[in-house]
Coordinates of C-alpha atoms in Angstrom, one line a residue:
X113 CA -0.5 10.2 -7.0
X114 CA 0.9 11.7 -10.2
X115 CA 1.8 11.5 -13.9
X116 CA 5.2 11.9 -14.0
X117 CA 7.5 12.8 -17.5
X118 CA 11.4 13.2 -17.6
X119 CA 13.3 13.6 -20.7
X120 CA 17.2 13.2 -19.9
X121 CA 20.5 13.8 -21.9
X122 CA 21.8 16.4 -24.2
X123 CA 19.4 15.8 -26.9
X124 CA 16.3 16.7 -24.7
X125 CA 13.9 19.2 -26.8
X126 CA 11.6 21.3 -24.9
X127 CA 8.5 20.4 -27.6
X128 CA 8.5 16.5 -26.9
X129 CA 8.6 16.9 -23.6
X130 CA 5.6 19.1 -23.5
X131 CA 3.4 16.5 -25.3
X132 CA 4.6 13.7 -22.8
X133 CA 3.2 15.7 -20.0
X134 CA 0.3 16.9 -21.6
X135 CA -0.7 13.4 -22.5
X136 CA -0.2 12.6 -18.8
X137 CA -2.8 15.8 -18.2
X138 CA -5.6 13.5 -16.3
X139 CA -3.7 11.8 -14.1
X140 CA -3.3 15.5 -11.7
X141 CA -5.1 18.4 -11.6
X142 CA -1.3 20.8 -11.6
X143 CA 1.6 20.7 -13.7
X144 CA 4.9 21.6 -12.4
X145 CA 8.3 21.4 -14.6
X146 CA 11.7 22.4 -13.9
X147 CA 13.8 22.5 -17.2
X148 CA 17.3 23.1 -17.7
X149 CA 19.8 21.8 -20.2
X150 CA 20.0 17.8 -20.5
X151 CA 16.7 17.6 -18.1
X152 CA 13.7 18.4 -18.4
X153 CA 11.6 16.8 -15.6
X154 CA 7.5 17.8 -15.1
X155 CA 5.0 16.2 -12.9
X156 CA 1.4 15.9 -13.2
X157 CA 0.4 16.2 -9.0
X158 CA -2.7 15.1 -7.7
X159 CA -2.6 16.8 -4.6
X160 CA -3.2 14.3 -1.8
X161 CA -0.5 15.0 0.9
X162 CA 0.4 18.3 2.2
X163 CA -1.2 19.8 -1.3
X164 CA 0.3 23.3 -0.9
X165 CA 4.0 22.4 -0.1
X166 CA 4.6 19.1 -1.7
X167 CA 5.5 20.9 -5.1
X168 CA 7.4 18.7 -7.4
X169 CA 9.9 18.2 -9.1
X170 CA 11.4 18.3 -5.9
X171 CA 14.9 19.4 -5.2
X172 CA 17.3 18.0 -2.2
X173 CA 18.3 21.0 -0.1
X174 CA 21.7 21.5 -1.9
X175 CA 20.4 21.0 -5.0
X176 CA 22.3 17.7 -6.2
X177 CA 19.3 15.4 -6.7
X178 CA 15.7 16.0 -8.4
X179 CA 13.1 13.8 -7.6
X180 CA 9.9 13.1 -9.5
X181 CA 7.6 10.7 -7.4
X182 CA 4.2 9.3 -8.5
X183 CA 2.8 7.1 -5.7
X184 CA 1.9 7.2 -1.9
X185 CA 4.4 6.0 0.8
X186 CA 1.8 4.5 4.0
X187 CA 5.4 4.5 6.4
X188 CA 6.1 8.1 5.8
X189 CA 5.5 9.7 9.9
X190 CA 7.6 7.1 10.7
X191 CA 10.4 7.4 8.3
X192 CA 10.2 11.1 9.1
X193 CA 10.8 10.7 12.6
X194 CA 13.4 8.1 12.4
X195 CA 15.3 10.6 9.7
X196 CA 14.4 13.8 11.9
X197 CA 16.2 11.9 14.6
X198 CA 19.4 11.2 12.5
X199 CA 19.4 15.1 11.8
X200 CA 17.6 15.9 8.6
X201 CA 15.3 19.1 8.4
X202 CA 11.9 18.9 6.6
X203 CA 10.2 21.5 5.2
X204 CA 7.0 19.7 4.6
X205 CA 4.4 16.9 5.9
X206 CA 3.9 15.0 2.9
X207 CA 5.6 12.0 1.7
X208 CA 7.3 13.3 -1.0
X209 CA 10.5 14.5 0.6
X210 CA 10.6 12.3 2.7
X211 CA 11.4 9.8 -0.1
X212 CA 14.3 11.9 -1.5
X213 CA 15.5 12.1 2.2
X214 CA 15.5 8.2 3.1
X215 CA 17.1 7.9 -0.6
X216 CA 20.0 10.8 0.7
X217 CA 20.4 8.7 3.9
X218 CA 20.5 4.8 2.8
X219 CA 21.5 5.5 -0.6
X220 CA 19.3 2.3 -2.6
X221 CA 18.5 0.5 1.0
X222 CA 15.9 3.6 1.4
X223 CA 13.3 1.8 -1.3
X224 CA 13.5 -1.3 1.1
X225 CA 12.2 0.9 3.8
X226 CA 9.2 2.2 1.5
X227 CA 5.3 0.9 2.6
X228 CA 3.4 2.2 0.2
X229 CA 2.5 1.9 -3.8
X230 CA 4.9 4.0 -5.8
X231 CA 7.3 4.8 -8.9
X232 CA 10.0 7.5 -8.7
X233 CA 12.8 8.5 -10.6
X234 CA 15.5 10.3 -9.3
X235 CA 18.1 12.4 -11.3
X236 CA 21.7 13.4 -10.3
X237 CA 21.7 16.2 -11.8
X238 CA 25.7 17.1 -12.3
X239 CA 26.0 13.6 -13.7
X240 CA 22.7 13.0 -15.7
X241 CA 22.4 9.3 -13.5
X242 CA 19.0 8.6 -13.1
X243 CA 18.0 6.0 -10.2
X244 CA 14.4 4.0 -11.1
X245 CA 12.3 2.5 -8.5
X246 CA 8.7 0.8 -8.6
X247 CA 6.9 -1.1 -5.6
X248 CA 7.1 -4.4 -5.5
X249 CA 3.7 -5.4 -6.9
X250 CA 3.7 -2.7 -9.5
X251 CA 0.2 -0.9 -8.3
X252 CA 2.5 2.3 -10.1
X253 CA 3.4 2.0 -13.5
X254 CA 6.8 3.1 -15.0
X255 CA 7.9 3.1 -18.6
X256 CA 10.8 4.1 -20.4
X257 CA 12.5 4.6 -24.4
X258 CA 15.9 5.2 -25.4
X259 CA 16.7 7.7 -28.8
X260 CA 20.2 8.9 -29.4
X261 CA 21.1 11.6 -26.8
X262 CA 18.3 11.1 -24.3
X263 CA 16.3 8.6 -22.1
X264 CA 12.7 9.4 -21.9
X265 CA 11.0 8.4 -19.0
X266 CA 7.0 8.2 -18.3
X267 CA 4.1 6.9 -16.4
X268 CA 2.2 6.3 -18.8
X269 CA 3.0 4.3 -22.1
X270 CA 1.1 6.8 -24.0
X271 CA 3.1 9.5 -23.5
X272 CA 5.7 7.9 -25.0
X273 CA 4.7 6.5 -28.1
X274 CA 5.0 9.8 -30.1
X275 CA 9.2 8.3 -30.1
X276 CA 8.3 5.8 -32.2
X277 CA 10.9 3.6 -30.3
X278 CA 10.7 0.6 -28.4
X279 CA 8.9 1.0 -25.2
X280 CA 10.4 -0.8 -22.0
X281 CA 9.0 -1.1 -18.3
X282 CA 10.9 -0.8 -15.2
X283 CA 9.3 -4.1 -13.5
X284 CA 7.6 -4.7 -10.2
X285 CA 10.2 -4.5 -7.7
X286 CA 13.1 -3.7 -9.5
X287 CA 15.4 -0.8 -9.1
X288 CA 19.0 0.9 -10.2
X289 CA 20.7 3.8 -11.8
X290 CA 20.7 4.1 -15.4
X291 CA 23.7 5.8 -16.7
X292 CA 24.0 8.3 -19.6
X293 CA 24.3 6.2 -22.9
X294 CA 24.0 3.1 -21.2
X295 CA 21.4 0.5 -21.6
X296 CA 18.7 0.0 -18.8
X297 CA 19.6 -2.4 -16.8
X298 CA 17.9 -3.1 -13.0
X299 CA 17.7 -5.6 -10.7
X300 CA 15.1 -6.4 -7.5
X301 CA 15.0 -4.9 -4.6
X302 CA 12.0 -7.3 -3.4
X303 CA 11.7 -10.8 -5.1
X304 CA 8.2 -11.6 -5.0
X305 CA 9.0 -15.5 -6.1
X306 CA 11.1 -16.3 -3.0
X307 CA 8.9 -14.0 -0.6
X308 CA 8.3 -15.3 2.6
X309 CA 11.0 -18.4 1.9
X310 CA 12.4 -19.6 5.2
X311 CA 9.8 -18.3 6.9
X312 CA 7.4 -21.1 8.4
X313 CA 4.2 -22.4 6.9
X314 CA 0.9 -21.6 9.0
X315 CA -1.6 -24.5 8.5
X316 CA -3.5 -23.9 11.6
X317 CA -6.5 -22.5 11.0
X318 CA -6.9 -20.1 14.5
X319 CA -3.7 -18.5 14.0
X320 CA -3.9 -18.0 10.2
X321 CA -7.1 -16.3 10.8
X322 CA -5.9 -14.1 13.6
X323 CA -2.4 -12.8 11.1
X324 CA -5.1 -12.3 8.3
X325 CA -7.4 -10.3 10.2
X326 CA -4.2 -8.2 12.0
X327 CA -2.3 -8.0 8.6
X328 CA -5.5 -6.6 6.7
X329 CA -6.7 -4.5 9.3
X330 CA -3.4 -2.4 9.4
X331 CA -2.9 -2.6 5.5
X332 CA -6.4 -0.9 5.3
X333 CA -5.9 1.6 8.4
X334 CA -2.5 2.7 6.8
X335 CA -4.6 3.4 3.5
X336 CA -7.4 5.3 4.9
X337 CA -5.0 8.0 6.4
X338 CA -6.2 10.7 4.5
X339 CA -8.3 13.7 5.0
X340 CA -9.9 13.8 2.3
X341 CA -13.4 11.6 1.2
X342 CA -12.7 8.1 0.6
X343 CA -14.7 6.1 -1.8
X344 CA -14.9 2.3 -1.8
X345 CA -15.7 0.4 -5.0
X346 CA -18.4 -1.7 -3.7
X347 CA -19.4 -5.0 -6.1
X348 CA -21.2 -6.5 -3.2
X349 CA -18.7 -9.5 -2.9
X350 CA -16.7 -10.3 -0.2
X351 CA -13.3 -8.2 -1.0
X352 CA -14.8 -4.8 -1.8
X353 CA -17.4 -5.5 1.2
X354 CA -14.4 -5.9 3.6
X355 CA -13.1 -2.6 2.3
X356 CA -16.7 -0.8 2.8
X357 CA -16.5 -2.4 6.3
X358 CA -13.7 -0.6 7.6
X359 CA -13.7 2.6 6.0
X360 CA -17.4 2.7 7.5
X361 CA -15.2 2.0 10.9
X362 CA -11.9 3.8 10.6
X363 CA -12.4 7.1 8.3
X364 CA -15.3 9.8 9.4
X365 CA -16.3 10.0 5.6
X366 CA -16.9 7.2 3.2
X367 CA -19.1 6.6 -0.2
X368 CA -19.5 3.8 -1.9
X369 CA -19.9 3.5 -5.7
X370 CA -21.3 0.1 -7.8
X371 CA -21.8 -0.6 -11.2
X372 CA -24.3 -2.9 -12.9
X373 CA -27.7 -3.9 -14.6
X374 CA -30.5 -3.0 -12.5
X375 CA -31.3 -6.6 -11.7
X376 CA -27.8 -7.9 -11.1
X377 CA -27.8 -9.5 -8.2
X378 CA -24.4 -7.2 -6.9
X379 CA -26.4 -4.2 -7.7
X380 CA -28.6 -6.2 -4.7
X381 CA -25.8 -6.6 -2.5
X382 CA -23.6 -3.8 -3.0
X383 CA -27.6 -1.6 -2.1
X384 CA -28.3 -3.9 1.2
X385 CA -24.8 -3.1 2.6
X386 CA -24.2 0.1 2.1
X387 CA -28.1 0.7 3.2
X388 CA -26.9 -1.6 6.6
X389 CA -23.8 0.3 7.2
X390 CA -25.7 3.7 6.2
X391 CA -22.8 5.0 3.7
X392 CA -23.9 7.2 0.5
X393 CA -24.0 4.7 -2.1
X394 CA -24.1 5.5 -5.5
X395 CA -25.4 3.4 -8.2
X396 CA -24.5 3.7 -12.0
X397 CA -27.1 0.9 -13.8
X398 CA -26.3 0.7 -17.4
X399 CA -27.5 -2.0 -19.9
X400 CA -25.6 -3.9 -22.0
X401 CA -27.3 -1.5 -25.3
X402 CA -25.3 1.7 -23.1
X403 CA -22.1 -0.1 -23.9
X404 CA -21.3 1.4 -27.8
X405 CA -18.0 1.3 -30.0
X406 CA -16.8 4.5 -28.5
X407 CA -17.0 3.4 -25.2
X408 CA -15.1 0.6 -25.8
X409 CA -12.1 2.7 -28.0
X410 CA -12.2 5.0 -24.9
X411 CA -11.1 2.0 -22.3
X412 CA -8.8 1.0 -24.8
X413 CA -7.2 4.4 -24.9
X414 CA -7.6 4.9 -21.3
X415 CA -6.0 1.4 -20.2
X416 CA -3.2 0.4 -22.6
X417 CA -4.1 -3.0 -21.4
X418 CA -3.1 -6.3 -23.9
X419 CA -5.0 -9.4 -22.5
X420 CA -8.9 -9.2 -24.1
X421 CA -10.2 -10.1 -20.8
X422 CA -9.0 -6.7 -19.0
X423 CA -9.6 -4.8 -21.8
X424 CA -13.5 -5.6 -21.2
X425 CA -12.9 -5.5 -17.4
X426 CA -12.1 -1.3 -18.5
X427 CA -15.0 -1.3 -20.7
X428 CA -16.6 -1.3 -16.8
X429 CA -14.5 -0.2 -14.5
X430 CA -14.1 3.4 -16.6
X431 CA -17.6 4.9 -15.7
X432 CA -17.0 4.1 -12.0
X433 CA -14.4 6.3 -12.2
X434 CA -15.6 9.0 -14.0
X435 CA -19.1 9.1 -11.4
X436 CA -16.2 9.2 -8.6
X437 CA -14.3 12.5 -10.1
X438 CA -17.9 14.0 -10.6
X439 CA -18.6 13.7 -6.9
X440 CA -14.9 14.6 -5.9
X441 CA -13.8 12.0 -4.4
X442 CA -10.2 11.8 -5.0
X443 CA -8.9 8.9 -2.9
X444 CA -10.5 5.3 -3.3
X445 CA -10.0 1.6 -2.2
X446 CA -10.9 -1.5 -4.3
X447 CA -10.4 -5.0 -3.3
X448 CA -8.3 -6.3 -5.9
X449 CA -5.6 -8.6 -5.2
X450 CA -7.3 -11.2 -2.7
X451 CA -8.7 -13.7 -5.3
X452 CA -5.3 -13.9 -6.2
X453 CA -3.8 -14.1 -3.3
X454 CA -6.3 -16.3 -1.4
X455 CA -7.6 -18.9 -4.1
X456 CA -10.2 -16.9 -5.1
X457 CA -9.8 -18.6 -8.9
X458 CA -11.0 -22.5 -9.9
X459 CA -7.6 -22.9 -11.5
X460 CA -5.7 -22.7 -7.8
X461 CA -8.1 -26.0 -6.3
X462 CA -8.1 -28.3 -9.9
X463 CA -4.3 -29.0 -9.5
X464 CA -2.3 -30.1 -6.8
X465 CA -0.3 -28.1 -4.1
X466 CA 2.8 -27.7 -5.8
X467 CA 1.2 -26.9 -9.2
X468 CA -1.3 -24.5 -7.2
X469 CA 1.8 -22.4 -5.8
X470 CA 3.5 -21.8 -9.0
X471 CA 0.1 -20.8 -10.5
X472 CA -0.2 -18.5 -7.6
X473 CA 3.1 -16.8 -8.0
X474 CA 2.4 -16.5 -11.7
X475 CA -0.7 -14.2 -10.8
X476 CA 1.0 -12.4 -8.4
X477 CA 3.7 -11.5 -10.7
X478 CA 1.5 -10.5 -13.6
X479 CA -1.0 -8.7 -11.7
X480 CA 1.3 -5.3 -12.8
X481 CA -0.1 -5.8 -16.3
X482 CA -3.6 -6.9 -15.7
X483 CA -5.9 -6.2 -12.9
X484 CA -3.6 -3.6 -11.4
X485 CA -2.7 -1.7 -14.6
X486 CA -6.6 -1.3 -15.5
X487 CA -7.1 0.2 -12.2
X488 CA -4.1 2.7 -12.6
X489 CA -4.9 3.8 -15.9
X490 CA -9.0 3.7 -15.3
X491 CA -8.6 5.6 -12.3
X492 CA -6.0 7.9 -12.7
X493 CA -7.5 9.3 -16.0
X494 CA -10.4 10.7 -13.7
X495 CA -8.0 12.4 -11.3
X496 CA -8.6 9.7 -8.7
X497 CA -6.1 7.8 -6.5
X498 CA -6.9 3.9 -6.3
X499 CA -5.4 2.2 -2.9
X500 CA -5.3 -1.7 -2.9
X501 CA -4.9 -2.8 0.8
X502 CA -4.9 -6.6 0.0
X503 CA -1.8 -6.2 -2.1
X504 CA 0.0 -4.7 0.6
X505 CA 3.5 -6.8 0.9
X506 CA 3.1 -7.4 4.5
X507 CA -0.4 -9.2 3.6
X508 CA 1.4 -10.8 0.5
X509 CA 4.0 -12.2 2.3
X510 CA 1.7 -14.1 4.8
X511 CA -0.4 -15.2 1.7
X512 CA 2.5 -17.0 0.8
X513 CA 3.3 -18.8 4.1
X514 CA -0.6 -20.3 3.5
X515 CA -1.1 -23.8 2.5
X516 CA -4.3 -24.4 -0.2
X517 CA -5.9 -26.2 2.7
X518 CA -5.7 -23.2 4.5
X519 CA -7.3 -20.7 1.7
X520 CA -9.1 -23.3 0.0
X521 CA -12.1 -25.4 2.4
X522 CA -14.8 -27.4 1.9
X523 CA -15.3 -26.3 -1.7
X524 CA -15.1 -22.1 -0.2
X525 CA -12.9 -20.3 -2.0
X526 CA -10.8 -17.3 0.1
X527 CA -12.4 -19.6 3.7
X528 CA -9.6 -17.7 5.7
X529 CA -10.3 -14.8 4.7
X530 CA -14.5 -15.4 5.4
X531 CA -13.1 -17.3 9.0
X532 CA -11.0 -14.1 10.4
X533 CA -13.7 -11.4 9.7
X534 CA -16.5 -13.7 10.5
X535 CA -17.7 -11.3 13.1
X536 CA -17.7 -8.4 11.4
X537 CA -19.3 -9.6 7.7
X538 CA -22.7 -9.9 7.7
X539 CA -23.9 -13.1 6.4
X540 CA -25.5 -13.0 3.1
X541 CA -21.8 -11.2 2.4
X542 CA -20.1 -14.3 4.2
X543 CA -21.8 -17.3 2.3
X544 CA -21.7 -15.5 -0.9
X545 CA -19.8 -17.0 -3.7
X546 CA -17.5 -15.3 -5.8
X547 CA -18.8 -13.5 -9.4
X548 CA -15.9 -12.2 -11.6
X549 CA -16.9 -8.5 -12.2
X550 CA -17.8 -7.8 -15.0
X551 CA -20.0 -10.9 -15.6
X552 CA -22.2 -10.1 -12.5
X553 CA -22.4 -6.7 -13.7
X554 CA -24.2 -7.7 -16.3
X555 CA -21.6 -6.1 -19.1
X556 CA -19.4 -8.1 -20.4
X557 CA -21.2 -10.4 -23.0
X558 CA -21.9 -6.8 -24.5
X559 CA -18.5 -5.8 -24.2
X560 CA -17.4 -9.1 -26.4
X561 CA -19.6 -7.9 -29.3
X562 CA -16.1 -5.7 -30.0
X563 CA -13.5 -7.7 -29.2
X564 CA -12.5 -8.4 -32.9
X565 CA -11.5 -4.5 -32.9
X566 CA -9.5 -4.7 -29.9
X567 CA -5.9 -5.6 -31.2
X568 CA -6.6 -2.7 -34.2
X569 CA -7.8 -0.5 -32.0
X570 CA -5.0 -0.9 -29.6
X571 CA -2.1 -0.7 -33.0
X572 CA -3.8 2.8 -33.6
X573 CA -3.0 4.4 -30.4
X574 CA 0.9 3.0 -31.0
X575 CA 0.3 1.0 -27.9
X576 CA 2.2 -2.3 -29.9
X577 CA 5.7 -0.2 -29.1
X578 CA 5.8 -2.2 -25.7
X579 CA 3.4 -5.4 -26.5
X580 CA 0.2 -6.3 -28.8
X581 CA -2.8 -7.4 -27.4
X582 CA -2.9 -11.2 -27.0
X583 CA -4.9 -13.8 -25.9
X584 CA -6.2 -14.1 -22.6
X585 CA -3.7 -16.0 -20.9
X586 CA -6.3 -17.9 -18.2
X587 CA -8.2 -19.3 -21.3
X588 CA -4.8 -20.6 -22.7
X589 CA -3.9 -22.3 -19.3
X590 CA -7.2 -23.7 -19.4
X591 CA -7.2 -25.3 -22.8
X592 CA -3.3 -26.7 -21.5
X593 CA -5.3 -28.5 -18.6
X594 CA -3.7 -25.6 -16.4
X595 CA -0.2 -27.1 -17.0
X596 CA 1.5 -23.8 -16.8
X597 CA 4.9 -24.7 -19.0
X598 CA 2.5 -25.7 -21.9
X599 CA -0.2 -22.7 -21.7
X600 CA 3.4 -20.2 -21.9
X601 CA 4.7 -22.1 -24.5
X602 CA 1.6 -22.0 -26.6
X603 CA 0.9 -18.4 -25.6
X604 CA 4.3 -17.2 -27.1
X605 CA 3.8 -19.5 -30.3
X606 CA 0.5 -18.2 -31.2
X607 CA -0.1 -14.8 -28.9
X608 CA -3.3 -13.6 -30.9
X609 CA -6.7 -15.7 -31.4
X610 CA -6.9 -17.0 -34.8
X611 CA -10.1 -15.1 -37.6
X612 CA -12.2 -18.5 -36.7
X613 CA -11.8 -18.3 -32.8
X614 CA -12.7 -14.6 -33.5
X615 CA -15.8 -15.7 -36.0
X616 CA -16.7 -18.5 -32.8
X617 CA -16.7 -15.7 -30.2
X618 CA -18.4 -13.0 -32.2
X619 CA -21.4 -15.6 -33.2
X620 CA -21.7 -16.6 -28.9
X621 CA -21.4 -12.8 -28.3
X622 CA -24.0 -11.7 -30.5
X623 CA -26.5 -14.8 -29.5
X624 CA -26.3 -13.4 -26.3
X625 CA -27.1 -10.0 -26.4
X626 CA -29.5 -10.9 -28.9
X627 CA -31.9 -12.7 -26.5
X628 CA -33.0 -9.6 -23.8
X629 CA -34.5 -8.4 -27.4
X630 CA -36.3 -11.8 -27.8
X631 CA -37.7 -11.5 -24.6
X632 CA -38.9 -8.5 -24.8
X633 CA -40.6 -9.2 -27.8
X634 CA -42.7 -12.0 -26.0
X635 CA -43.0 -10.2 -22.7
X636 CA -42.8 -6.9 -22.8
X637 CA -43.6 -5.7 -19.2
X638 CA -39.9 -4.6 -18.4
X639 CA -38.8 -5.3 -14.5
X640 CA -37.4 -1.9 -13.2
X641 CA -34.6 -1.7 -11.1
X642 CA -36.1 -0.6 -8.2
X643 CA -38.9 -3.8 -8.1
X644 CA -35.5 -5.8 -8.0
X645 CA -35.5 -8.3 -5.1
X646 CA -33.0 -7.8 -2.4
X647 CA -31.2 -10.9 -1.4
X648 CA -31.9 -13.1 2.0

């Protein structure tokens, strides 16, 4: 994984691009440019894969085409062999050239042939043409400005905002060659709304099971190829245990790392299965009085996120991150993904079957700017490379081809997913129902104390140049009865929360974290962490 900065055309200054890549600084631990007239390209590497040779920008063998890749491709010994086969040298084992190869050989068929999590840009270098790629669910970001005599290219929107232009993004899935002075234009190269069409629904319960177990199994084997220390973000729930589970099974070196109260009952869980499985487990307990004003203008910073909701879901998910670069761990796997992809949300089961889908396919295609972009951005500003193995496309695709019967039973949310490991998940992990982070972490009512800041705080960082912050779109659809037509049409009429929804929230927000402080008043024997009961 890596930061990567390109400034392309014949007005390309040497200064501007510096600041790009330094504002890209955490997401690698070297910086590596190659600059020449019309190009200056720099990368930010986090050294995963073949960390001595993989040395970017990297440059075909006849010097034609410079690539600058950010991402990890889980295909790449097979695409090697299948190119070493058709004649094509390598001078490395890492997954980078490999990329610029397959793109040499198949031209834009290569990026179909990509398994992994990844955005790339590579440059022709006699002709300034730049081709733009980004995996199909948008786990890597990709952002792009246009100024008279040169396209700017970034990972980060950040480290483009010093333009003061309009900021675009190159969107899950697409692809295509951007041509000097010519507007960005791309089109798919995977079409997550017709995924899986034609294929044939599988409504029995046995074999749905047996291609969910298969299908995760392999997504999280390909992601634990690494030789370095994997961490799992454990939050005691069924997703992240599943992770926990097999990197306990399939990778000689594992930690896990949670983050909560001291009584929250995940705290609980996330302690009895790591302690089960005997996996280092670290713990970061904070109370809602740890979460401050600066903390909360740090995740904003960090995060670039626009939905309130996410923007708290930082607030929490930055210190895991930080604990995780502070240990080295380098490589990590959270279990986002699944609740969308297996009803793991109310909305999917209080609509019908055709309603449900296209709420489904809405998640899946916004998950770039929301769950997915909080873990880029929290992670990679600690130098740490987050893997999501339920969002591989091969797992997406068959989430597709499930009926709500099938995901959703007798009133269990993500039952196929609970049926096909059943054997492996212990049981007080099984039968558990789902919490939303950072409620059962115990942070988020704090978090909501600031959330009349959050659109000013996210203007002052320029962030606005791509989108303001707006409301959270799953409290819209709820308020339109989760009529999804309606709760878009509203969104876009009134994007922000009006000063007396603000004033409404603020007044809930501070009742809440005003009450620990009553209670203390009238008992004042504090429960420590440790006297915590564990559950079952």
């Amino acid at each position: 994984m890596c930061g990567i900065a390109l400034s392309i055309g014949p007005d390309a200054d040497p200064a501007t691009f510096r600041r790009m890549l330094a504002a890209l600084a955490p997401r690698g631990e070297v910086t590596e440019t190659r600059q020449e007239h019309g190009l200056l390209a720099g990368v930010r590497r986090l050294r995963i894969v073949d960390r001595e040779r993989s040395v970017q920008p990297w440059m075909s063998p006849d010097e034609r085409h410079l690539l600058c890749f950010n991402g990890e491709i889980f295909n790449h010994h097979e695409l090697r062999a299948e190119l070493t086969r058709l004649g094509h040298p390598f001078r490395t084992t890492g997954d980078t050239e490999v990329v610029l190869t397959a793109f040499r050989q198949w031209g834009e068929n290569a990026v179909r042939r990509l398994r992994g999590e990844y955005a790339f840009v590579i440059v022709e270098r006699d002709t300034g043409r730049a081709y733009l790629a980004r995996d199909p669910l948008g786990v890597k970001p990709l952002y792009w400005s246009r100024l008279p005599g040169c396209l700017h290219l970034a990972s980060e929107v950040k480290a483009l905002v010093g333009h003061g232009a309009p900021i675009g993004e190159v969107a899950p899935g697409y692809h295509g060659w951007v041509e000097p002075g010519h507007p960005v234009r791309l089109g798919p190269h995977v079409d997550l709304l017709t995924l899986g069409d034609g294929l044939p629904v599988i409504d029995d319960p046995d074999e749905a099971a047996l291609l969910v177990r298969v299908a995760l199994t392999d997504a999280m084997r390909a992601r634990l190829d690494t030789d370095l220390t994997v961490g799992v973000v454990l939050s005691g729930g069924l997703d992240s245990s599943l992770a926990l589970l097999h990197a306990r099974e399939l990778h000689p070196d594992c930690v896990a790392v949670t983050i909560g109260v001291p009584e929250s009952p995940d705290v609980a869980y996330a302690r009895r299965l790591a302690a089960d499985l005997g996996v280092p487990h670290e713990v970061i307990e904070l109370r809602p009085r740890d979460i401050r004003l600066a903390d909360v203008r740090e995740a904003i910073r960090i995060s670039e996120l626009t939905e309130y909701g996410d923007i708290i879901n930082a607030v929490v998910s930055v210190p895991i991150f930080r604990r995780l670069r502070e240990l080295g761990v380098r490589v990590v796997l959270t279990g986002d993904g699944s609740d969308e992809l297996f009803g793991g949300y109310p909305m999917y089961h209080r609509v019908g079957p055709a309603r449900s889908r296209r709420l489904f396919l809405h998640k899946i295609r916004n998950l770039c700017r929301t769950e997915l972009q909080r873990v880029d951005r929290a992670s990679m500003a600690h130098g740490v490379e987050a893997r999501v193995p339920f969002l591989d496309l091969s797992v997406v695709e068959l989430a597709m081809r499930l009926p709500l019967g099938v995901k959703l039973r007798d009133g269990q949310e993500k039952w196929i997913v609970r049926r096909a490991f059943a054997d492996l998940l212990p049981e007080y992990v099984r039968q558990r129902p789902k919490n939303p982070m950072s409620y059962s972490s115990g942070l988020h009512e704090r978090a909501r104390l600031y959330k009349p800041l959050f659109a000013r705080l996210h203007r002052s960082f320029g962030y606005d140049l791509l989108e303001p912050v707006r409301r959270d779109f799953d409290s819209v659809l709820t308020r339109c009865g989760n009529d999804l037509d309606r709760a878009i049409a509203e969104g876009m009429a009134r994007p922000d929360y009006t000063v007396l929804e603000h004033a409404r929230d603020l007044v809930g927000a501070a009742r809440w974290n005003a009450a620990p402080m009553v209670r203390r008043l009238v008992n004042p024997r504090r429960i420590r962490g440790d006297e915590a009961p564990l559950p079952g």
